[in-house]
mmCIF file of C-alpha atoms in Angstrom:
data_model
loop_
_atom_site.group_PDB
_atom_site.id
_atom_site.type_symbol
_atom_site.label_atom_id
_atom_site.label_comp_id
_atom_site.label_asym_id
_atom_site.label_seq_id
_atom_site.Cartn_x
_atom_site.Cartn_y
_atom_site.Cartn_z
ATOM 1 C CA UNK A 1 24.789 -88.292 19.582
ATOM 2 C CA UNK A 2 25.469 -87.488 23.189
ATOM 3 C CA UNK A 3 26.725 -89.940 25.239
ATOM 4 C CA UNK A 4 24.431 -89.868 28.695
ATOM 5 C CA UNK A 5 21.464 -87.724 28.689
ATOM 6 C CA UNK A 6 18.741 -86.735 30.792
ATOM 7 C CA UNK A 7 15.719 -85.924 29.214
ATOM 8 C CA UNK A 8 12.588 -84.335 31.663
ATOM 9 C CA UNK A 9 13.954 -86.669 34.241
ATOM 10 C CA UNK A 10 11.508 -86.644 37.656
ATOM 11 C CA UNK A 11 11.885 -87.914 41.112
ATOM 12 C CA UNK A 12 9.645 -87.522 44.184
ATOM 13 C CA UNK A 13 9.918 -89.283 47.636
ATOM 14 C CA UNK A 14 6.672 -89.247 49.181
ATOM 15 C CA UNK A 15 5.463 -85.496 48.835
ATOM 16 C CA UNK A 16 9.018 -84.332 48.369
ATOM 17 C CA UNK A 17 9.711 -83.516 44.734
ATOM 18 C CA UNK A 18 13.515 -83.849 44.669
ATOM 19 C CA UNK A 19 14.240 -83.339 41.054
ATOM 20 C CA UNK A 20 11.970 -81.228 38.748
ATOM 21 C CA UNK A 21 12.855 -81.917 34.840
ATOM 22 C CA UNK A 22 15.932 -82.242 34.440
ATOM 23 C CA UNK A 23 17.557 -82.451 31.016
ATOM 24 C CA UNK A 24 21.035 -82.152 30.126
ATOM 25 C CA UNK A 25 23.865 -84.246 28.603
ATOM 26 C CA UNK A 26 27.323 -85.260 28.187
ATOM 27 C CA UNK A 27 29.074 -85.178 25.136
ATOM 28 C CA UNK A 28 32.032 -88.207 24.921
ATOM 29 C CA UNK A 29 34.836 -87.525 26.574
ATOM 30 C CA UNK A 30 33.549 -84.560 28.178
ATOM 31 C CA UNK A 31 33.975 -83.729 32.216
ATOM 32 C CA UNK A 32 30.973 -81.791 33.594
ATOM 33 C CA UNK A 33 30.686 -81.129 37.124
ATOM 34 C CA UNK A 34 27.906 -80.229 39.481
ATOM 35 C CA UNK A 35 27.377 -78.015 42.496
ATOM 36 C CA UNK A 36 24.777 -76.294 44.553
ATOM 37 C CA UNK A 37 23.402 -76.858 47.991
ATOM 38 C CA UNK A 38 22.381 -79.894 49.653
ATOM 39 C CA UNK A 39 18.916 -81.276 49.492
ATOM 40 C CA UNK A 40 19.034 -79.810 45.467
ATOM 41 C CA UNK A 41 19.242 -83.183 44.127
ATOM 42 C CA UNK A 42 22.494 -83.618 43.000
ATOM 43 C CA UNK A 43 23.313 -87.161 44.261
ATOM 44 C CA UNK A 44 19.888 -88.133 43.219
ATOM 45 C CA UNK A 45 20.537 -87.177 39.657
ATOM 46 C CA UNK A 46 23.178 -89.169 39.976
ATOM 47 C CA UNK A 47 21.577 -91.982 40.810
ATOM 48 C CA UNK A 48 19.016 -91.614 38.499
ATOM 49 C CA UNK A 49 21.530 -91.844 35.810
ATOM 50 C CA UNK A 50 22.900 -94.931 36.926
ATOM 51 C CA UNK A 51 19.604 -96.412 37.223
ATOM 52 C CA UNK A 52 20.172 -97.069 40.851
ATOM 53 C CA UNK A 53 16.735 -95.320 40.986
ATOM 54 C CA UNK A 54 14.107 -95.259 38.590
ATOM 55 C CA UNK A 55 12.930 -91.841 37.231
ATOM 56 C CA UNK A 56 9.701 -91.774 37.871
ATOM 57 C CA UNK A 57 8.984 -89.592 35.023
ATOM 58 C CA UNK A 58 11.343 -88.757 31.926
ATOM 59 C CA UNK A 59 14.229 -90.706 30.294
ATOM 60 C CA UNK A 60 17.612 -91.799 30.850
ATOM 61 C CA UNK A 61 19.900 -92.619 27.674
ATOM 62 C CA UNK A 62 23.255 -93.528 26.857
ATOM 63 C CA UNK A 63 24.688 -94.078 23.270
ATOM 64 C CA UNK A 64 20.903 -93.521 22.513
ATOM 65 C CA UNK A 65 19.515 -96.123 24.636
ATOM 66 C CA UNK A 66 18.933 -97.386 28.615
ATOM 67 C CA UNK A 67 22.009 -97.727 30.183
ATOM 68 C CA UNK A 68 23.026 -101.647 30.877
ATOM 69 C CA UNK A 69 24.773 -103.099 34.038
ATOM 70 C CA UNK A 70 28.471 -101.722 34.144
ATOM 71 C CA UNK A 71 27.845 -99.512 31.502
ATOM 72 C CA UNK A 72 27.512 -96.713 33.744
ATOM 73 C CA UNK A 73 30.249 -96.143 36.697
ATOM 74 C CA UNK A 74 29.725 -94.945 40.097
ATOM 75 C CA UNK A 75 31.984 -93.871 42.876
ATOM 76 C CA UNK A 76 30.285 -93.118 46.101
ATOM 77 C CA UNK A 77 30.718 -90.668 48.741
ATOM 78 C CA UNK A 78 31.420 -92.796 51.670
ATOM 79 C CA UNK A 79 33.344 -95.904 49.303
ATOM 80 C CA UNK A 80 30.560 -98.859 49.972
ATOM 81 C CA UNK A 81 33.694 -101.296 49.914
ATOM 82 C CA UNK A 82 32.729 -104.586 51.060
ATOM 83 C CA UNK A 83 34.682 -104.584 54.674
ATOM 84 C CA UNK A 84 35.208 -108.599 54.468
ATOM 85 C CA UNK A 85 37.312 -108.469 51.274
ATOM 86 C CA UNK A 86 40.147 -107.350 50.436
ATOM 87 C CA UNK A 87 41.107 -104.596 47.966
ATOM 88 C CA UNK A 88 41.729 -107.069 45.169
ATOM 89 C CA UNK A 89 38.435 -108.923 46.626
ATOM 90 C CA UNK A 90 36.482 -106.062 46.522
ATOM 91 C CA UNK A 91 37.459 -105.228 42.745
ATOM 92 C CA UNK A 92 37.318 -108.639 41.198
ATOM 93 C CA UNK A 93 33.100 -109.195 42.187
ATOM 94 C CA UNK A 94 31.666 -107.171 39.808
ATOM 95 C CA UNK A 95 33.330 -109.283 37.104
ATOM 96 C CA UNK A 96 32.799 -112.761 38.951
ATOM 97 C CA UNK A 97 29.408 -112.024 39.760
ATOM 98 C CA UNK A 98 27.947 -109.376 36.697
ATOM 99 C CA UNK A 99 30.157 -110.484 33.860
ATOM 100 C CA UNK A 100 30.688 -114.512 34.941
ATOM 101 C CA UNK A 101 34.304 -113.806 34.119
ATOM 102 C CA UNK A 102 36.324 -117.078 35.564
ATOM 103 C CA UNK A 103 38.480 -115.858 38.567
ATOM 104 C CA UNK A 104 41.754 -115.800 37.445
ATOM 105 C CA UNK A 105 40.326 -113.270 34.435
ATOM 106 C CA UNK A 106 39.134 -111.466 36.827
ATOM 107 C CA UNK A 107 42.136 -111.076 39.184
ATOM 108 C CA UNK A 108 44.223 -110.612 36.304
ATOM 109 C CA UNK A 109 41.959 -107.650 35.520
ATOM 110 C CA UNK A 110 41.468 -106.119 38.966
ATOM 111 C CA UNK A 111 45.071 -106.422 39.485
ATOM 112 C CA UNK A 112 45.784 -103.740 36.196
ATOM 113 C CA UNK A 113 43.168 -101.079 37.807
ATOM 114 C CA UNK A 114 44.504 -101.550 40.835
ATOM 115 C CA UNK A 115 48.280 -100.795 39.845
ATOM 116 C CA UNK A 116 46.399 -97.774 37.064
ATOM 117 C CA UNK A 117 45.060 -95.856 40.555
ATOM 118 C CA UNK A 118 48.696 -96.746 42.596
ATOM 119 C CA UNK A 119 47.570 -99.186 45.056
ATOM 120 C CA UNK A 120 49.345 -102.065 43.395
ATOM 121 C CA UNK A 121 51.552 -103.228 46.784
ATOM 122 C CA UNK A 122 47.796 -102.465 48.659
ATOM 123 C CA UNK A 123 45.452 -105.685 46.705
ATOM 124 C CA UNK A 124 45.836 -108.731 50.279
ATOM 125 C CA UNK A 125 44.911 -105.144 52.426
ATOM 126 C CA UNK A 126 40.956 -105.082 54.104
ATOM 127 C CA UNK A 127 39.291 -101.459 53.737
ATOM 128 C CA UNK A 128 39.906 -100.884 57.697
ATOM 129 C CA UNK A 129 43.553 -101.305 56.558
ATOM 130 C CA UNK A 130 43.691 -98.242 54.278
ATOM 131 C CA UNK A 131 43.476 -94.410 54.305
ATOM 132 C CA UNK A 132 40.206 -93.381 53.083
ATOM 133 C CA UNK A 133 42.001 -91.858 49.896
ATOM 134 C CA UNK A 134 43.345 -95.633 49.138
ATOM 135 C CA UNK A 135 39.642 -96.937 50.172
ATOM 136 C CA UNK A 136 38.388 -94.263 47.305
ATOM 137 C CA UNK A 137 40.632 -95.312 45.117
ATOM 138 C CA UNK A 138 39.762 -99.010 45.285
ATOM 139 C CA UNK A 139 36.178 -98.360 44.641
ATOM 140 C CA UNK A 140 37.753 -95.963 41.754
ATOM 141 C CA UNK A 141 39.346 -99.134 40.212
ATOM 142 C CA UNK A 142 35.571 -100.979 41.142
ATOM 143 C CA UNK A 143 34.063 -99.097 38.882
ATOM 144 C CA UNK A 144 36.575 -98.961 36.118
ATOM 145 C CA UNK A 145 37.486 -102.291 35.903
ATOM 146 C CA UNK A 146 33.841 -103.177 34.766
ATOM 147 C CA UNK A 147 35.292 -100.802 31.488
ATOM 148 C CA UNK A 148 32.306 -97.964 31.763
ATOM 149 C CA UNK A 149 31.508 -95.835 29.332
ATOM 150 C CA UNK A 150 30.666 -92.966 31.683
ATOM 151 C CA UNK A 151 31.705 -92.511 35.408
ATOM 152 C CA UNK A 152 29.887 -90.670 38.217
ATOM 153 C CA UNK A 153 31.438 -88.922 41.091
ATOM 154 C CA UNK A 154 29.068 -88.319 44.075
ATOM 155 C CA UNK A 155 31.069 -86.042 45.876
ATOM 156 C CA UNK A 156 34.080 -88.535 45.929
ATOM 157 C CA UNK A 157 36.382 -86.438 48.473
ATOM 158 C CA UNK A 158 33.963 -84.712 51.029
ATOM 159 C CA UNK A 159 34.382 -88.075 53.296
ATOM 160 C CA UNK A 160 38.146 -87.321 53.044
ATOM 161 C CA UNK A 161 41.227 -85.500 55.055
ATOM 162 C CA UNK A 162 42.220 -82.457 53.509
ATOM 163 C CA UNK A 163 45.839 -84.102 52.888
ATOM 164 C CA UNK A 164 44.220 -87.132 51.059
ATOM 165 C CA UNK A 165 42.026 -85.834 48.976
ATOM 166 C CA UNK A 166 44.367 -84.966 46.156
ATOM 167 C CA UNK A 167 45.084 -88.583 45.601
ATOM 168 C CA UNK A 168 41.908 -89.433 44.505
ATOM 169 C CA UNK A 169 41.719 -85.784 42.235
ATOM 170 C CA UNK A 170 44.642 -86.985 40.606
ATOM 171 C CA UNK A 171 43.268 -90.046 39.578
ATOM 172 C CA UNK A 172 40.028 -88.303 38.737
ATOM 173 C CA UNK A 173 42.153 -86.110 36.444
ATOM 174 C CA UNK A 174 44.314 -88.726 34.629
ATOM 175 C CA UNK A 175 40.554 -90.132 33.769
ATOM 176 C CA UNK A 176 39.148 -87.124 32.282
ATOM 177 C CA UNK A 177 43.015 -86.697 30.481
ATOM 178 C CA UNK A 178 42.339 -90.257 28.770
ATOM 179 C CA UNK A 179 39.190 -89.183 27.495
ATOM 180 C CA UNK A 180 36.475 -90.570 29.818
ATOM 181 C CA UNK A 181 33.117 -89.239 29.725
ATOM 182 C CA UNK A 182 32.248 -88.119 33.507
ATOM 183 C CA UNK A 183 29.609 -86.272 35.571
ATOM 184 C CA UNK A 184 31.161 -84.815 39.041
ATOM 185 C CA UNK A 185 28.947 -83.395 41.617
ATOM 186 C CA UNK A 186 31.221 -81.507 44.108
ATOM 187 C CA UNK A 187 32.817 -78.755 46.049
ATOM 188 C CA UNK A 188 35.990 -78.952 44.547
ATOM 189 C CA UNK A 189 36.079 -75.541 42.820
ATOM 190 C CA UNK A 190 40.012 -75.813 41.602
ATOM 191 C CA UNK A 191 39.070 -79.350 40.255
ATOM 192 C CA UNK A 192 35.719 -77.992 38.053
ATOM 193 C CA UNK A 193 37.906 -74.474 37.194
ATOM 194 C CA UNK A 194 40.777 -76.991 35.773
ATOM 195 C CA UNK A 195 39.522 -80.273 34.264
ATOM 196 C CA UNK A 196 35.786 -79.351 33.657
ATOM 197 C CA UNK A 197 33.915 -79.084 29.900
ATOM 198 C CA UNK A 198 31.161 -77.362 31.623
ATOM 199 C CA UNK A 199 29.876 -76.724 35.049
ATOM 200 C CA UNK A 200 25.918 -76.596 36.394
ATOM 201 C CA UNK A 201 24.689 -75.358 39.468
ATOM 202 C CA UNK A 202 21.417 -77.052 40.494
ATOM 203 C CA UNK A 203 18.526 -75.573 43.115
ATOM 204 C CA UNK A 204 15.602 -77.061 44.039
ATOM 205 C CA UNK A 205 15.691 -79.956 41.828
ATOM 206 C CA UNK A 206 16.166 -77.587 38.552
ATOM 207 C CA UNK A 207 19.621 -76.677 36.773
ATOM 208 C CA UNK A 208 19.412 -72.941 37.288
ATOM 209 C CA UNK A 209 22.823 -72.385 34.964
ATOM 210 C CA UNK A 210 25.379 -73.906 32.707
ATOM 211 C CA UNK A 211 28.526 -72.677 31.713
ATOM 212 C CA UNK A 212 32.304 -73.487 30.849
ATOM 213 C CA UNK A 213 34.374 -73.185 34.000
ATOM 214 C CA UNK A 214 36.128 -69.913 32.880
ATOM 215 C CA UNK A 215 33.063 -68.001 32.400
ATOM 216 C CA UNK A 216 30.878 -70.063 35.213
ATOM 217 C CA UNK A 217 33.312 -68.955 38.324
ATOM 218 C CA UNK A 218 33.859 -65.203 36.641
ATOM 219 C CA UNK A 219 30.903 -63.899 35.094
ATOM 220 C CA UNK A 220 28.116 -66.004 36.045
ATOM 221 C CA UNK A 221 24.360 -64.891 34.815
ATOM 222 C CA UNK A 222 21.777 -66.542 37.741
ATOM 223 C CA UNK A 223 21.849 -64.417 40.451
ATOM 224 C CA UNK A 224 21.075 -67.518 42.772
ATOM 225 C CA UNK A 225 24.626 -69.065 41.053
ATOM 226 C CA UNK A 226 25.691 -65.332 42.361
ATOM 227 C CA UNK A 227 24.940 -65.986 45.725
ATOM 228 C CA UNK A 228 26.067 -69.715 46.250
ATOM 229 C CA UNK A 229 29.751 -68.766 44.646
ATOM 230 C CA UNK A 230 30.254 -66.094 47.250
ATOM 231 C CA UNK A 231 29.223 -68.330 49.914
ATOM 232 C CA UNK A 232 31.832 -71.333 48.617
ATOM 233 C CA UNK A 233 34.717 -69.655 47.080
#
């Protein structure tokens, strides 16, 4: 059984039909990532699969059924840290407020994902306090420490500095090393040629090819793929 699937999965915003059946999935601990241009759905596949929005036609599944809170990780773009808390703050409220966990269980566990994505000495630091790589990484440890079995990556470094972003693609990379299960969408082309199962390019709301990264980036088959590669690499 796969571990997150879409199956047919629609979406339309007013007359615009953003994604057009999509189907794929994710075997367990396997890292596929996304690209294509913007306005081809990407992020809003993503967000289908997290149930942040509802398909409004096909099926999301993980394990075989509808993905519960938590079970289902997202890292955002732009971080969506909460600008009155602090890093440890801003880790600990999914498991105060979604899992009841008493505080000091919770601290106790925000503290560990904290230290596993290096920003142990940052936890009494507000987000206007830290680089945006440490800000990524906090939401990073956000969504871990809610123990998903699947993380999504919207584009997690194109808010970045150049000199930051490797930071957070180290952590990304330790993550897919331990085995997690992930979906990427992103530009990152070295990242997808060296940690990714698979890679799709999506157009139009469709996923025009799949491949493994080796043959995706050398020999691919679409001749739209064709076209976006030599505009990106």
């Amino acid at each position: 059984m796969s571990m997150l699937r879409a199956d047919g999965v629609h979406k339309r915003y007013d007359d615009l039909e953003v994604l057009r059946g999509v189907t794929f999935e994710v075997e367990p601990g396997q890292v596929k990532v996304i690209i294509g241009p913007s306005g081809s759905g990407k992020s809003t596949l993503l967000r289908c699969l997290s149930l942040l929005e509802e398909p409004d036609a096909g099926e999301v599944s993980l394990e075989g059924k509808r993905p519960g809170p938590g079970d289902v990780g997202m890292v955002f773009q732009k971080f969506n840290l909460f600008q009155n808390m602090t890093a440890l703050q801003n880790v600990m409220i999914g498991l105060v407020e979604v899992r009841d966990l008493p505080k000091n269980e919770a601290r106790a566990q925000a503290l560990e994902f904290l230290e596993r994505v290096g920003l142990a000495d940052k936890t009494a630091q507000y987000p206007d306090e830290l680089s945006g790589g440490q800000q990524q990484r906090v939401a990073i440890a956000r969504a871990l420490v809610m123990r998903p079995k699947a993380m999504l990556f919207d584009e997690p470094t194109s808010a970045l500095d150049v000199e930051l972003v490797r930071e957070v693609l180290d952590v990304m990379e330790s993550l897919a090393r331990e085995g997690m299960t992930m979906v990427v969408v992103s530009h990152e082309l070295r990242f997808a040629h060296h940690v990714a199962s698979s890679v799709l390019m999506m157009d139009e709301g469709r996923i025009v090819e799949e491949a493994p990264p080796e043959e995706f980036f050398t020999s691919p088959k679409q001749e739209r793929t064709k076209r976006f590669l030599s505009l990106v690499e």
